[in-house]
PDB file of C-alpha atoms in Angstrom:
ATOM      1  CA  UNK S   1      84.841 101.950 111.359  1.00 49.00           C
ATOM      2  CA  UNK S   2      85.263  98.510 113.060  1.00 47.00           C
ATOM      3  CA  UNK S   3      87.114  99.164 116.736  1.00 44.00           C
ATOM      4  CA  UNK S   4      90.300  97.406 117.712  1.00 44.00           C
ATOM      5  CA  UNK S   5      88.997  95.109 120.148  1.00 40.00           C
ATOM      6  CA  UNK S   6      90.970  94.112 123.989  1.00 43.00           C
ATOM      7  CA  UNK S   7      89.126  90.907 124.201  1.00 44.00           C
ATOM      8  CA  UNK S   8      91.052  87.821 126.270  1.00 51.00           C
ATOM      9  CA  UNK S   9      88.943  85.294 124.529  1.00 70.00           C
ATOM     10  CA  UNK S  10      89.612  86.435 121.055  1.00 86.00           C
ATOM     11  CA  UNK S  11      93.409  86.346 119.487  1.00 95.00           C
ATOM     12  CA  UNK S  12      94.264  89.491 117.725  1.00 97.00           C
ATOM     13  CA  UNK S  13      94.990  89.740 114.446  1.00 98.00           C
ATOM     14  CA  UNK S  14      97.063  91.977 112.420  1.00 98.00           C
ATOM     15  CA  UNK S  15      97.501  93.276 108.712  1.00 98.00           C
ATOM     16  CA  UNK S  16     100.976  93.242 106.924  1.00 98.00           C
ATOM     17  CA  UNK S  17     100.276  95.403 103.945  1.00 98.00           C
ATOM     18  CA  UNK S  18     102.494  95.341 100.848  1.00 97.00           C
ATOM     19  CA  UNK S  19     104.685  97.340  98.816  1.00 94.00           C
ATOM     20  CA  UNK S  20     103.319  98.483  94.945  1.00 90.00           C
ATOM     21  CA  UNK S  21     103.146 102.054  94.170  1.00 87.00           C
ATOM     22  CA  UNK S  22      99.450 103.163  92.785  1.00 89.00           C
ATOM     23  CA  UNK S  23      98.403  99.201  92.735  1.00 93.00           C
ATOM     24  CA  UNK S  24      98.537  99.960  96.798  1.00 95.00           C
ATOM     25  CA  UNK S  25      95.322 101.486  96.516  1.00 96.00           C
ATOM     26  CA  UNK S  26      93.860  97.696  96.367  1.00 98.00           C
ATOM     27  CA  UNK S  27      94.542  97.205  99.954  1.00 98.00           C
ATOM     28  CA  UNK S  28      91.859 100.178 100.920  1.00 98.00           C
ATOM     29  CA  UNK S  29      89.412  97.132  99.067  1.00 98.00           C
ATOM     30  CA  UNK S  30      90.700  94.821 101.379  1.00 98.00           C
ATOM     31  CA  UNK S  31      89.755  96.650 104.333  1.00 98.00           C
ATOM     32  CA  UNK S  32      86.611  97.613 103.631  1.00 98.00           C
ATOM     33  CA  UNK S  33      85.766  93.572 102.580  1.00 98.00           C
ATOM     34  CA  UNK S  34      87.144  93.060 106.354  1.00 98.00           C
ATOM     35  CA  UNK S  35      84.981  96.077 107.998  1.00 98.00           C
ATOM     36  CA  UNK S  36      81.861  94.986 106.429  1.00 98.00           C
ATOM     37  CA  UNK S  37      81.850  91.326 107.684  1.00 98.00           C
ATOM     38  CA  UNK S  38      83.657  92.771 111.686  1.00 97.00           C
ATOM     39  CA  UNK S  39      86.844  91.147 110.883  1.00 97.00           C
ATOM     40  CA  UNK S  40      89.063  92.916 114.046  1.00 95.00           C
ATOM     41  CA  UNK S  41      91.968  94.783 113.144  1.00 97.00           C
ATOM     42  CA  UNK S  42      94.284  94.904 116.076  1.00 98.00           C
ATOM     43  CA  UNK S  43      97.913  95.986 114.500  1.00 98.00           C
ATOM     44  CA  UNK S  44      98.625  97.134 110.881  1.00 98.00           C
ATOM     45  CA  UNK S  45     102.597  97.102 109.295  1.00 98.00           C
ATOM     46  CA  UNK S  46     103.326  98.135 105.902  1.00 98.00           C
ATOM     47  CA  UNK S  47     105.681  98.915 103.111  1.00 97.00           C
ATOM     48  CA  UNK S  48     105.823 102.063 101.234  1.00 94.00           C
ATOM     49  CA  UNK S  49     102.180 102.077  99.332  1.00 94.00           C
ATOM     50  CA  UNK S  50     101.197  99.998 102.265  1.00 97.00           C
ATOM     51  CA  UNK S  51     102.532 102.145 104.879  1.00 98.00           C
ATOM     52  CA  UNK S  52     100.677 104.711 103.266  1.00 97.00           C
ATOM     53  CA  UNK S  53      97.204 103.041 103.492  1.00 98.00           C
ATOM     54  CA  UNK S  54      97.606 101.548 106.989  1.00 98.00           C
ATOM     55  CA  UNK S  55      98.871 104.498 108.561  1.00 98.00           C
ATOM     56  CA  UNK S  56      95.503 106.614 107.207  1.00 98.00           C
ATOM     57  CA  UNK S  57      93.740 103.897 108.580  1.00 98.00           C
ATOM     58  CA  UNK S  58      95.332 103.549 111.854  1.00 98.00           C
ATOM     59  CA  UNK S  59      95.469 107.330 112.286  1.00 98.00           C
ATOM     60  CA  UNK S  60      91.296 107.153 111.712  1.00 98.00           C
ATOM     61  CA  UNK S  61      90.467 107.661 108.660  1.00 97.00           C
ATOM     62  CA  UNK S  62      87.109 106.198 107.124  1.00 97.00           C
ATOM     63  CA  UNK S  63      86.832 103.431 104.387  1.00 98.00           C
ATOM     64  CA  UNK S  64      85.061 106.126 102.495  1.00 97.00           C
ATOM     65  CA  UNK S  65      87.921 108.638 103.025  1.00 97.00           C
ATOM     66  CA  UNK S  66      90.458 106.650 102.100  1.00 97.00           C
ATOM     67  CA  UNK S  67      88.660 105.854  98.796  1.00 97.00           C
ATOM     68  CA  UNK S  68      88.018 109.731  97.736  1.00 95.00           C
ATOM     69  CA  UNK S  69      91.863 110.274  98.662  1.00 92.00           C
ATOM     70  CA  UNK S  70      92.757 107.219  96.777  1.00 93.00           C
ATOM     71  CA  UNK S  71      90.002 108.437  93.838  1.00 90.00           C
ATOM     72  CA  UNK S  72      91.917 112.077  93.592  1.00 87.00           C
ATOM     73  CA  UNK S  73      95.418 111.160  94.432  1.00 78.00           C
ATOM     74  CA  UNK S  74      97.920 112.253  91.645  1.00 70.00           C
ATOM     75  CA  UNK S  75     101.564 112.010  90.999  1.00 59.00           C
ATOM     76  CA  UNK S  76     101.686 115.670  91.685  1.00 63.00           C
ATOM     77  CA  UNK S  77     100.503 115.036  95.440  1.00 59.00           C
ATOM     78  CA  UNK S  78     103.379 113.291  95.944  1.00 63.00           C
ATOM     79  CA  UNK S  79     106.607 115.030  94.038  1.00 56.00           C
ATOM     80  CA  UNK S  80     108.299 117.890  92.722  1.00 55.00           C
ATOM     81  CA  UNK S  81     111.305 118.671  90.538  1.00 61.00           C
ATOM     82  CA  UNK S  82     114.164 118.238  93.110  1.00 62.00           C
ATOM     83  CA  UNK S  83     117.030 120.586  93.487  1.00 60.00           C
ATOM     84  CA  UNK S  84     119.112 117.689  94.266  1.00 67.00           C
ATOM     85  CA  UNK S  85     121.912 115.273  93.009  1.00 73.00           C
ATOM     86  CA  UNK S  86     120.134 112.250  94.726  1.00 70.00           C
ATOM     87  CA  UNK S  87     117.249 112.367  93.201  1.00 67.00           C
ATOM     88  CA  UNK S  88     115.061 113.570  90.581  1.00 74.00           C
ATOM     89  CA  UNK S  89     112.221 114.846  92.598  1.00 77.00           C
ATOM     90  CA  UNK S  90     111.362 115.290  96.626  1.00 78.00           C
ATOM     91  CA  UNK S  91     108.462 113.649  97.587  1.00 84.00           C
ATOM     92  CA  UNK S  92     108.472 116.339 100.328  1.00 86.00           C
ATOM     93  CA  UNK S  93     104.968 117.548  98.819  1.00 87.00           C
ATOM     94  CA  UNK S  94     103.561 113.619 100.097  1.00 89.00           C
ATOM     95  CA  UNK S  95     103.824 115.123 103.927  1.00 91.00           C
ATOM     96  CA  UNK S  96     101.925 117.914 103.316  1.00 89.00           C
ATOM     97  CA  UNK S  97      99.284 116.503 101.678  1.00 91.00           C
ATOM     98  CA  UNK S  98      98.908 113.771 104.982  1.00 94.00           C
ATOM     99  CA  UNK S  99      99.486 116.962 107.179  1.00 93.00           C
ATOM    100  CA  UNK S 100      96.073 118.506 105.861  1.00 91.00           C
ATOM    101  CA  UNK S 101      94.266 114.949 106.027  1.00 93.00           C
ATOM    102  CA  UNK S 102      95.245 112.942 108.620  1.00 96.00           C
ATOM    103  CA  UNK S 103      92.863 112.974 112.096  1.00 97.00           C
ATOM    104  CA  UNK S 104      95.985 112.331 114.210  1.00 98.00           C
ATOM    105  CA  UNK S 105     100.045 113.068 113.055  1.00 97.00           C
ATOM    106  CA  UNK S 106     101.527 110.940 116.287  1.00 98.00           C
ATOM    107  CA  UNK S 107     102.900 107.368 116.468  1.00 98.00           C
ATOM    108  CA  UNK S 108     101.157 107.824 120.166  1.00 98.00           C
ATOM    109  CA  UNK S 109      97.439 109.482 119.405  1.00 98.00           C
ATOM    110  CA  UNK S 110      96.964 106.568 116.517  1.00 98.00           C
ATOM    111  CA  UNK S 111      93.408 104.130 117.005  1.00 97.00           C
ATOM    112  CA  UNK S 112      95.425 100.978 115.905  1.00 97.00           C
ATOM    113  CA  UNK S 113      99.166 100.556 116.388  1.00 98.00           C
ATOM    114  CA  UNK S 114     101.145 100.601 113.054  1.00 98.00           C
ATOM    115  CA  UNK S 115     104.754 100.073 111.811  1.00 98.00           C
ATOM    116  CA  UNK S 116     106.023 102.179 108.697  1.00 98.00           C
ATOM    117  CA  UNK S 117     109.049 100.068 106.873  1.00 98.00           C
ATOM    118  CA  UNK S 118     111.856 102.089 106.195  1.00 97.00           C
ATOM    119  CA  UNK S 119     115.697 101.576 105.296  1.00 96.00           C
ATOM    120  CA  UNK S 120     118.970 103.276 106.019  1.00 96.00           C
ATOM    121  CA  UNK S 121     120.779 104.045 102.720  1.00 94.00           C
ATOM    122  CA  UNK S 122     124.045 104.139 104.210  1.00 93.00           C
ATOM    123  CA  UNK S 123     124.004 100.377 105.988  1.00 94.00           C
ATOM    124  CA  UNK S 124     120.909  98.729 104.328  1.00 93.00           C
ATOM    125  CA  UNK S 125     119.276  98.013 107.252  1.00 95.00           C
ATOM    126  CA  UNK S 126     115.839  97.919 108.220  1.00 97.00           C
ATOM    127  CA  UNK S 127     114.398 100.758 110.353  1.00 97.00           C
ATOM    128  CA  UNK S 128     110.943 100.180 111.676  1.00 98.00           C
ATOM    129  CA  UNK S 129     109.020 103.081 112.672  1.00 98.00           C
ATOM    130  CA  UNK S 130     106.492 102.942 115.314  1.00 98.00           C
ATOM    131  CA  UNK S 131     105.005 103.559 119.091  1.00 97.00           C
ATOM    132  CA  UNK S 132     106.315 107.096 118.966  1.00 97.00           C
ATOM    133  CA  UNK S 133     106.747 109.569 116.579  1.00 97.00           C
ATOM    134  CA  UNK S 134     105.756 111.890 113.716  1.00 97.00           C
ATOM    135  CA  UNK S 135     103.269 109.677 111.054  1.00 98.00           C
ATOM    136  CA  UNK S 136     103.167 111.851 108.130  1.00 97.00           C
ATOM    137  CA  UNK S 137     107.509 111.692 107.867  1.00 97.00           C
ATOM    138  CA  UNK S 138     107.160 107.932 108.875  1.00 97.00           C
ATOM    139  CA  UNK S 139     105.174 107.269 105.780  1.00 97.00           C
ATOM    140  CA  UNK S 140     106.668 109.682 103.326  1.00 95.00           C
ATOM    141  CA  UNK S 141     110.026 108.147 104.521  1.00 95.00           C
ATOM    142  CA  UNK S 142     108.428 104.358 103.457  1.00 96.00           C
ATOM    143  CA  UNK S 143     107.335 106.070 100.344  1.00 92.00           C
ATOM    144  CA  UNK S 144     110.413 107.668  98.911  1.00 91.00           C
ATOM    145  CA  UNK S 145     111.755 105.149  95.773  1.00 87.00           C
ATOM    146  CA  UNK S 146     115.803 105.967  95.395  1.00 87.00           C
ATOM    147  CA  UNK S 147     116.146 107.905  92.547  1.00 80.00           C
ATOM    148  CA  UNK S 148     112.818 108.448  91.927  1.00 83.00           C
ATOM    149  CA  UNK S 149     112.841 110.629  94.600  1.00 83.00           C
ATOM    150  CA  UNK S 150     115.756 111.896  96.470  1.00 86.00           C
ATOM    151  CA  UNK S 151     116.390 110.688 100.417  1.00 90.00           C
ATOM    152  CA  UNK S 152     115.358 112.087 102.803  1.00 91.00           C
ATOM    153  CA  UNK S 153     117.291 113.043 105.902  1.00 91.00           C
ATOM    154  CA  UNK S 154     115.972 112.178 110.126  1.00 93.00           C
ATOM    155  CA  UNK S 155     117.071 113.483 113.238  1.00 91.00           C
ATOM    156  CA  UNK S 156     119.692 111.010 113.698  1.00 92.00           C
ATOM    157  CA  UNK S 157     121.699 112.167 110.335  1.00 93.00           C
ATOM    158  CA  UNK S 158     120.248 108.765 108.948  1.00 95.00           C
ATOM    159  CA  UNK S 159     119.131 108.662 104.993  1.00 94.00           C
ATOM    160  CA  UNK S 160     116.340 107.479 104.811  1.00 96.00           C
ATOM    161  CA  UNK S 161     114.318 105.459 101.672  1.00 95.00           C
ATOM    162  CA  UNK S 162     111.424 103.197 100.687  1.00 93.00           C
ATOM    163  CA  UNK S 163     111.168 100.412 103.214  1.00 91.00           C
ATOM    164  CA  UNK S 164     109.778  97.972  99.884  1.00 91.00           C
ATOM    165  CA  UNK S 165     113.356  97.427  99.358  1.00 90.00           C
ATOM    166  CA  UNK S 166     114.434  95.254 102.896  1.00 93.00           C
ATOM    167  CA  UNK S 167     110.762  94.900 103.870  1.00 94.00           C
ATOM    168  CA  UNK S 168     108.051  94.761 100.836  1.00 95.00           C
ATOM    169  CA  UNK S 169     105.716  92.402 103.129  1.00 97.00           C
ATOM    170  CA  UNK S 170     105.858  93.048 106.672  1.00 97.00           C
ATOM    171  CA  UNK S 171     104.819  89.720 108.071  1.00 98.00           C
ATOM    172  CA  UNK S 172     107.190  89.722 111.084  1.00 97.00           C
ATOM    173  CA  UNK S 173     106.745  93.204 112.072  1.00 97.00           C
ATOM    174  CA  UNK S 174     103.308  93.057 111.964  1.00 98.00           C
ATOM    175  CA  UNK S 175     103.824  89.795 114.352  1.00 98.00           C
ATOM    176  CA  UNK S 176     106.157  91.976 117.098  1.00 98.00           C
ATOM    177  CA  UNK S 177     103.242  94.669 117.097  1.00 98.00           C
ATOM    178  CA  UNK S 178     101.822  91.707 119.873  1.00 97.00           C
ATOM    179  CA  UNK S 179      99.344  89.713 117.256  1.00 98.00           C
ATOM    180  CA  UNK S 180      98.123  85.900 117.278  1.00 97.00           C
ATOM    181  CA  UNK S 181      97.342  85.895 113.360  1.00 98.00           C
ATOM    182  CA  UNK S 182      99.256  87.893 110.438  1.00 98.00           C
ATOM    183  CA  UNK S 183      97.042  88.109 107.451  1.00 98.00           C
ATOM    184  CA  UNK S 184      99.192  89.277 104.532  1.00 98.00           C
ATOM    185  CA  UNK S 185      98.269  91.510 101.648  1.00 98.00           C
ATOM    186  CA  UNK S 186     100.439  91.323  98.590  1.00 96.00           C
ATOM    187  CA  UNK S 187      99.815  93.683  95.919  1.00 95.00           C
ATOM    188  CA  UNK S 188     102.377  92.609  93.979  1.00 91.00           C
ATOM    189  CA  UNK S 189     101.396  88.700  94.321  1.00 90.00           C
ATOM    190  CA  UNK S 190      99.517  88.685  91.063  1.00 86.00           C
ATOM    191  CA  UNK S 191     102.549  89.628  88.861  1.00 82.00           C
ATOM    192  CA  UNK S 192     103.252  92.134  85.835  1.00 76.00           C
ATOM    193  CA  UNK S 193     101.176  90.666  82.628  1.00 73.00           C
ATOM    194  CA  UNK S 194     101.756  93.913  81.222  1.00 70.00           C
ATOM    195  CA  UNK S 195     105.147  94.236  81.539  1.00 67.00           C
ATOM    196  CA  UNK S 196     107.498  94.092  78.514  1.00 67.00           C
ATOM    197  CA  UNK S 197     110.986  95.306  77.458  1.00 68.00           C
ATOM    198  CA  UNK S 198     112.359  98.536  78.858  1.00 67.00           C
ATOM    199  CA  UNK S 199     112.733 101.955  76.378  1.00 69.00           C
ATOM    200  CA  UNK S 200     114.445 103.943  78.988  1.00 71.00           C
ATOM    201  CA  UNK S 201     116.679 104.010  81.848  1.00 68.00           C
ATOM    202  CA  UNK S 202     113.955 104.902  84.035  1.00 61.00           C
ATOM    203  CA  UNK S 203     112.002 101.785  82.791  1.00 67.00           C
ATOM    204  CA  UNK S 204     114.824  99.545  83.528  1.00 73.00           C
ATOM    205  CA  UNK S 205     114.977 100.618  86.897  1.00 69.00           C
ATOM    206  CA  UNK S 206     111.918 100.202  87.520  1.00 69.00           C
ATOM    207  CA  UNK S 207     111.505  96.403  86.521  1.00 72.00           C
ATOM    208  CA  UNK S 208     114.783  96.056  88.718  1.00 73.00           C
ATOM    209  CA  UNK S 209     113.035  97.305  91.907  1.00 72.00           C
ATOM    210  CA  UNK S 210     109.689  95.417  90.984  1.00 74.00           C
ATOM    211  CA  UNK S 211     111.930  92.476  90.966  1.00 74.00           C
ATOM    212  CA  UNK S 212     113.713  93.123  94.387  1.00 74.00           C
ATOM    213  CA  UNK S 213     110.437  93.460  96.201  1.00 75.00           C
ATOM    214  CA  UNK S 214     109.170  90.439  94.131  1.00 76.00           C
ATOM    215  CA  UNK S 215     112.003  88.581  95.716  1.00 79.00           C
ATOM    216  CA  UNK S 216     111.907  90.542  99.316  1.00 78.00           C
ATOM    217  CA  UNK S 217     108.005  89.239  99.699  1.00 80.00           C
ATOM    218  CA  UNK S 218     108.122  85.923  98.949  1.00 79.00           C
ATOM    219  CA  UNK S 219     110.749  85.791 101.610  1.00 80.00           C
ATOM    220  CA  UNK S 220     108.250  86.541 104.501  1.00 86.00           C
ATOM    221  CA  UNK S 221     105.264  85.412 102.371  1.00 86.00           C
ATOM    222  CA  UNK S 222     105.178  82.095 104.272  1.00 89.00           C
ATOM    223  CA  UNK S 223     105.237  83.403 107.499  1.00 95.00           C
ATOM    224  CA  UNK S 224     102.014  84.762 107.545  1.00 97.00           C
ATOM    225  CA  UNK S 225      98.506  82.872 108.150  1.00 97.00           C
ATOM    226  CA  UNK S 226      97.235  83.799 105.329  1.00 98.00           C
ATOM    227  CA  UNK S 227      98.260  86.074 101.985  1.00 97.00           C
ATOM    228  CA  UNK S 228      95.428  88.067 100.432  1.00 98.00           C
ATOM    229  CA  UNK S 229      96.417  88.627  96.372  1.00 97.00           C
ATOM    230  CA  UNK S 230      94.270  91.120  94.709  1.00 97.00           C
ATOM    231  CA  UNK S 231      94.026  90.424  91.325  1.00 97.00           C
ATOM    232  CA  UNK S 232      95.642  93.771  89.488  1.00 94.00           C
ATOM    233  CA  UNK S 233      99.023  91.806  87.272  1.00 89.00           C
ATOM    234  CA  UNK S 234      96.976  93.581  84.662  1.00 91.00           C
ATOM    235  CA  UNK S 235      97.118  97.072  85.806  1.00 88.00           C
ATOM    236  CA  UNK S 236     100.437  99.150  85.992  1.00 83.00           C
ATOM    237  CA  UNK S 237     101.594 100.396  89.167  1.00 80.00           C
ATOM    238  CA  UNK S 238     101.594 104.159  87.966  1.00 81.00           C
ATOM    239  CA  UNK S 239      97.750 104.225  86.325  1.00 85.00           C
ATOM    240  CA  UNK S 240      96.310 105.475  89.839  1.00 86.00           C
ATOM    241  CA  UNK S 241      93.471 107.068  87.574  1.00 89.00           C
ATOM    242  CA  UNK S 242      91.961 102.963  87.549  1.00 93.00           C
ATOM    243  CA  UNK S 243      91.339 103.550  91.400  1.00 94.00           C
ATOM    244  CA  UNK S 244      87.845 102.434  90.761  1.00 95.00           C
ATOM    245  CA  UNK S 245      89.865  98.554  89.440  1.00 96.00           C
ATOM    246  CA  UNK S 246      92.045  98.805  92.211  1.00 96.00           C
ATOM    247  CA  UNK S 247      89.393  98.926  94.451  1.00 97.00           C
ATOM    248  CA  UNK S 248      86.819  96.436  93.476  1.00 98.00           C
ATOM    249  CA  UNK S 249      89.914  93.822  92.828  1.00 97.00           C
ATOM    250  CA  UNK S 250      91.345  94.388  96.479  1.00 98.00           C
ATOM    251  CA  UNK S 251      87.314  94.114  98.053  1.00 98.00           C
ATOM    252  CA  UNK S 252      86.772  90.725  95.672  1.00 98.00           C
ATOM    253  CA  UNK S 253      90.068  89.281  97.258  1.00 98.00           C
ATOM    254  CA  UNK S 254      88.850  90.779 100.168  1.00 98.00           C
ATOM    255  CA  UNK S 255      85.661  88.702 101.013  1.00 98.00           C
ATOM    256  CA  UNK S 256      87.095  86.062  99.115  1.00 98.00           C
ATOM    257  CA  UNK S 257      89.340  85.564 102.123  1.00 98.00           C
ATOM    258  CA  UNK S 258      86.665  85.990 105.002  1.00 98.00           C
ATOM    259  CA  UNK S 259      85.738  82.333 105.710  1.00 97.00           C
ATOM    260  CA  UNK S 260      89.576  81.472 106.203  1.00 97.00           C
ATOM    261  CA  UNK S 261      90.161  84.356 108.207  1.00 97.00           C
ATOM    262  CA  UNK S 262      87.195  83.457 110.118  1.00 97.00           C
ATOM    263  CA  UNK S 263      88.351  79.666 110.758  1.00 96.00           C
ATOM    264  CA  UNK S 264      91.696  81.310 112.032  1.00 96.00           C
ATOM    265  CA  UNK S 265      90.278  83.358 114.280  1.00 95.00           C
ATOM    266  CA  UNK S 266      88.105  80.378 115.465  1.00 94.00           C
ATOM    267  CA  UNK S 267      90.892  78.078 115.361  1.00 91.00           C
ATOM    268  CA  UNK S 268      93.504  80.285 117.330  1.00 86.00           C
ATOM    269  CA  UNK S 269      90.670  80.718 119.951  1.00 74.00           C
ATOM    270  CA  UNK S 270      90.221  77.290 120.576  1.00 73.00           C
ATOM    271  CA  UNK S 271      93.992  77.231 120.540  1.00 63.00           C
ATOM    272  CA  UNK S 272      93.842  79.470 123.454  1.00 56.00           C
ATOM    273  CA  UNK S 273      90.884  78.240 125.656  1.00 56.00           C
ATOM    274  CA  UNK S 274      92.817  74.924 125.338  1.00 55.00           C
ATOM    275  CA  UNK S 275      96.071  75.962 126.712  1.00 50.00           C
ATOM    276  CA  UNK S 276      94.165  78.502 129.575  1.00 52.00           C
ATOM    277  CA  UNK S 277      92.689  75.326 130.797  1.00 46.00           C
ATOM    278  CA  UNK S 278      95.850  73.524 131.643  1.00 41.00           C
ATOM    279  CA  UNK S 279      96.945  76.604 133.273  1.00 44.00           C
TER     280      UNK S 279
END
């Protein structure tokens, strides 16, 4: 586990992590292509799959632990038949299963600060949840697909749903958690090569929200210093039993992207000696 680092010389970098159901577990390749070569993490945002994978990480869980989870994780872990109108299922079961894995459950006790994207049914709006807090809701929160699964309810009386929908690539939020460089991870980058026409209802609302995050990420996708695009367009977003794909595709784009990461931390560095010695 690579610390966060509190170095003046060296500009901190954060990860905005992506939206994309079970292709999400790609992104636990990416970090473990950025711990093996000491690539600093300073600040991690992300979207529903993403939220799920940076808050384990931020809360202290291992590269290797995050790979068994990501190796066992079913559907089941996540849902249950719902006694709702809202939805078919409550992804209620999702907390527990964080509850019994997670190091740390607070916003406050967490190694790395993280932001969980979630939105408001009633107005659309964004909610970003971090710096206080419980984790395990956070992330179920960013996790639960309309429909799918039915909203779920906060404090405030708010109805709460998967943050893919207003925020699929965090770029921006990752910038306000107080980072120099934004490196982007898009699971959803490499498109659907699989994807065909529709046989149910359920199918065709699926493509529709693949599309809306499509859309919602390229719309912050050039705000960051750098998007990392795992190469899964061949692999649906539901086959989490190809964990061991998912993996090895998000650790190739992983060290892929290590020199240019490198160069921006370099550059950004220079960047800042500059301007400290006109100060």
């Amino acid at each position: 586990m690579v610390p966060t680092t509190h170095q003046t010389d060296r500009p901190r970098l954060g990860l905005a992590l992506s939206g994309g159901a079970g292709r999400g577990i790609a992104h636990i390749g990416v970090l473990r292509a950025l711990e093996e070569n000491r690539i600093p993490i300073n600040a991690i945002a992300g979207a529903s799959a993403g939220a799920l994978v940076g808050g384990c990480y931020a809360a202290g869980m291992s590269i290797t632990q995050l790979e068994d989870m990501a190796q066992t994780f079913r559907w089941r872990h996540m849902g249950r038949i719902a006694y709702s109108r809202l939805g078919l299922q409550s992804n209620k079961r999702m907390e527990s299963f964080l509850r019994a894995r997670l190091p740390v459950t607070r916003f406050e006790e967490l190694r790395i600060p993280f932001a969980a994207m979630v939105m408001d049914l009633r107005s659309g709006a964004l909610i970003v949840m971090r710096d206080r807090g419980d984790l395990p809701f956070a992330i179920r929160a960013s996790n639960c697909l309309p429909v799918l699964y039915a909203p779920i309810e906060d404090s405030d009386g708010r109805l709460l749903v998967d943050g893919g929908l207003v925020a699929n690539l965090p770029v921006n939020q990752t910038r306000k958690l107080g980072v120099e460089i934004v490196v982007a991870v898009d699971v959803g980058g490499d498109g659907a090569r699989f994807m065909n026409t529709p046989r149910t209802a359920l199918g065709v609302l699926t493509q529709v929200f693949v599309a809306l995050e499509r859309i919602v990420s390229n719309q912050e996708r050039g705000n960051a210093d750098l998007v990392i695009i795992p190469r899964v367009g061949h692999i649906r977003w539901d086959e989490t039993k190809r964990a061991d794909e998912f993996l090895k595709a998000g650790y190739e784009a992983g060290l892929e992207s290590i020199d240019k990461i490198k160069e921006l931390i370099a550059r950004h560095g220079q960047i800042a000696n500059r301007t400290e010695s006109f100060v």
